[in-house]
Amino acid sequence: MPETETETSTEPAPESWEYSLHIPNDLRAVTVSRRTLRLILTMHGLIGLVDVAELLAAELVSNAVLHTKGPAALRVRWTAGVLRIGAWDADPRPPEPPQELGQLVEAEDGRGLGMVRACADLWGWQPLSRFGNRGKFVWCELRAAA
């Protein structure tokens, strides 16, 4: 009877990484966040995701800076072909629901999350509590093209 071998892959597991950028409550943080994200994605060879990822990060960070009074943070994570971009802020209130696509053109407010909804593969938010501090984390995901 011939001996059979169990197939094992010698390929390394897909690379995973995560970065956090702590930002002050300052509108200039939006530009710093976009440029930092562009550098991260370029250095990891994900240039094809840069334009959409920058737009999404700018919207999430803008909301964190404009609608809260405390510090914020941008988090970027790559795992198994999915880029997750998120913004933490110190306000525990849920984000306003995004506008429907048809309403975005005429809306004065609420365009940011509507754009996130339209451009991201998935988005959401979760309340956070750490060391007695409360806040929320609003995130979205982009899948890399196959």
One Martini backbone bead per residue (centre of mass of N, CA, C, O) as a GRO file, in nm:
protein
  146
    1MET     BB    1   0.095   0.037   0.025
    2PRO     BB    2   0.084   0.355  -0.023
    3GLU     BB    3   0.220   0.641   0.087
    4THR     BB    4   0.076   0.923   0.244
    5GLU     BB    5   0.064   1.271   0.238
    6THR     BB    6   0.027   1.548   0.403
    7GLU     BB    7  -0.067   1.849   0.318
    8THR     BB    8   0.158   2.127   0.326
    9SER     BB    9   0.214   2.455   0.375
   10THR     BB   10   0.493   2.685   0.299
   11GLU     BB   11   0.336   2.927   0.326
   12PRO     BB   12   0.291   3.211   0.455
   13ALA     BB   13   0.115   3.390   0.637
   14PRO     BB   14  -0.062   3.644   0.627
   15GLU     BB   15  -0.012   3.963   0.670
   16SER     BB   16  -0.030   4.142   0.977
   17TRP     BB   17  -0.155   4.472   1.088
   18GLU     BB   18  -0.112   4.768   1.317
   19TYR     BB   19  -0.232   5.109   1.364
   20SER     BB   20  -0.183   5.410   1.570
   21LEU     BB   21  -0.333   5.749   1.594
   22HIS     BB   22  -0.296   6.010   1.798
   23ILE     BB   23  -0.534   6.282   1.834
   24PRO     BB   24  -0.632   6.587   1.837
   25ASN     BB   25  -0.862   6.852   1.867
   26ASP     BB   26  -0.798   6.897   1.528
   27LEU     BB   27  -0.836   6.961   1.196
   28ARG     BB   28  -0.538   6.880   1.111
   29ALA     BB   29  -0.575   6.570   1.168
   30VAL     BB   30  -0.687   6.489   0.895
   31THR     BB   31  -0.430   6.527   0.726
   32VAL     BB   32  -0.245   6.351   0.896
   33SER     BB   33  -0.410   6.091   0.859
   34ARG     BB   34  -0.399   6.069   0.551
   35ARG     BB   35  -0.088   6.066   0.521
   36THR     BB   36  -0.036   5.824   0.701
   37LEU     BB   37  -0.207   5.621   0.545
   38ARG     BB   38  -0.058   5.642   0.277
   39LEU     BB   39   0.212   5.540   0.386
   40ILE     BB   40   0.125   5.267   0.492
   41LEU     BB   41   0.008   5.151   0.225
   42THR     BB   42   0.261   5.187   0.054
   43MET     BB   43   0.458   5.016   0.234
   44HIS     BB   44   0.241   4.755   0.189
   45GLY     BB   45   0.135   4.753  -0.120
   46LEU     BB   46  -0.169   4.934  -0.113
   47ILE     BB   47  -0.226   5.157  -0.342
   48GLY     BB   48  -0.522   5.075  -0.445
   49LEU     BB   49  -0.654   5.188  -0.152
   50VAL     BB   50  -0.590   5.489  -0.094
   51ASP     BB   51  -0.821   5.675  -0.192
   52VAL     BB   52  -1.055   5.548  -0.031
   53ALA     BB   53  -0.919   5.540   0.248
   54GLU     BB   54  -0.881   5.844   0.277
   55LEU     BB   55  -1.176   5.922   0.268
   56LEU     BB   56  -1.269   5.753   0.511
   57ALA     BB   57  -1.076   5.866   0.723
   58ALA     BB   58  -1.162   6.163   0.698
   59GLU     BB   59  -1.454   6.118   0.790
   60LEU     BB   60  -1.400   5.987   1.068
   61VAL     BB   61  -1.214   6.211   1.184
   62SER     BB   62  -1.398   6.450   1.145
   63ASN     BB   63  -1.617   6.352   1.335
   64ALA     BB   64  -1.437   6.332   1.589
   65VAL     BB   65  -1.357   6.641   1.586
   66LEU     BB   66  -1.637   6.796   1.541
   67HIS     BB   67  -1.831   6.611   1.765
   68THR     BB   68  -1.600   6.660   1.978
   69LYS     BB   69  -1.376   6.748   2.268
   70GLY     BB   70  -1.166   6.535   2.240
   71PRO     BB   71  -0.981   6.301   2.172
   72ALA     BB   72  -0.826   6.083   1.923
   73ALA     BB   73  -0.826   5.795   1.685
   74LEU     BB   74  -0.642   5.609   1.452
   75ARG     BB   75  -0.718   5.293   1.292
   76VAL     BB   76  -0.514   5.033   1.134
   77ARG     BB   77  -0.606   4.721   0.964
   78TRP     BB   78  -0.455   4.408   0.852
   79THR     BB   79  -0.659   4.119   0.744
   80ALA     BB   80  -0.715   3.892   0.517
   81GLY     BB   81  -0.773   4.130   0.288
   82VAL     BB   82  -0.849   4.349   0.519
   83LEU     BB   83  -0.938   4.687   0.568
   84ARG     BB   84  -0.934   4.865   0.876
   85ILE     BB   85  -1.106   5.165   0.963
   86GLY     BB   86  -1.072   5.383   1.253
   87ALA     BB   87  -1.251   5.587   1.504
   88TRP     BB   88  -1.182   5.739   1.802
   89ASP     BB   89  -1.387   5.866   2.074
   90ALA     BB   90  -1.525   6.033   2.375
   91ASP     BB   91  -1.811   5.982   2.254
   92PRO     BB   92  -2.087   5.762   2.324
   93ARG     BB   93  -2.250   5.845   2.102
   94PRO     BB   94  -2.405   5.769   1.838
   95PRO     BB   95  -2.409   5.781   1.524
   96GLU     BB   96  -2.543   5.901   1.266
   97PRO     BB   97  -2.723   5.802   1.034
   98PRO     BB   98  -2.700   5.742   0.721
   99GLN     BB   99  -2.762   5.844   0.426
  100GLU     BB  100  -2.907   5.820   0.154
  101LEU     BB  101  -2.791   5.857  -0.155
  102GLY     BB  102  -3.018   6.059  -0.259
  103GLN     BB  103  -2.974   6.263   0.001
  104LEU     BB  104  -2.679   6.374  -0.018
  105VAL     BB  105  -2.701   6.620  -0.209
  106GLU     BB  106  -2.909   6.791  -0.004
  107ALA     BB  107  -2.742   6.763   0.237
  108GLU     BB  108  -2.577   6.923   0.512
  109ASP     BB  109  -2.580   6.666   0.679
  110GLY     BB  110  -2.445   6.330   0.679
  111ARG     BB  111  -2.232   6.264   0.450
  112GLY     BB  112  -2.001   6.101   0.568
  113LEU     BB  113  -2.151   5.826   0.633
  114GLY     BB  114  -2.263   5.799   0.348
  115MET     BB  115  -1.985   5.761   0.216
  116VAL     BB  116  -1.902   5.519   0.376
  117ARG     BB  117  -2.138   5.339   0.289
  118ALA     BB  118  -2.073   5.361  -0.025
  119CYS     BB  119  -1.746   5.270  -0.013
  120ALA     BB  120  -1.781   5.045   0.177
  121ASP     BB  121  -1.825   4.710   0.261
  122LEU     BB  122  -1.817   4.793   0.573
  123TRP     BB  123  -1.994   4.910   0.874
  124GLY     BB  124  -1.953   5.063   1.212
  125TRP     BB  125  -2.018   5.042   1.573
  126GLN     BB  126  -1.882   5.097   1.915
  127PRO     BB  127  -1.871   5.089   2.236
  128LEU     BB  128  -1.649   5.233   2.487
  129SER     BB  129  -1.454   5.111   2.778
  130ARG     BB  130  -1.177   5.269   2.963
  131PHE     BB  131  -1.078   5.349   3.261
  132GLY     BB  132  -1.372   5.511   3.276
  133ASN     BB  133  -1.382   5.564   2.980
  134ARG     BB  134  -1.579   5.695   2.721
  135GLY     BB  135  -1.693   5.576   2.390
  136LYS     BB  136  -1.608   5.531   2.037
  137PHE     BB  137  -1.614   5.307   1.740
  138VAL     BB  138  -1.560   5.383   1.402
  139TRP     BB  139  -1.601   5.168   1.112
  140CYS     BB  140  -1.429   5.022   0.822
  141GLU     BB  141  -1.424   4.824   0.511
  142LEU     BB  142  -1.173   4.684   0.287
  143ARG     BB  143  -1.134   4.495   0.005
  144ALA     BB  144  -0.927   4.328  -0.172
  145ALA     BB  145  -0.847   4.255  -0.469
  146ALA     BB  146  -0.813   3.946  -0.639
   0.00000   0.00000   0.00000
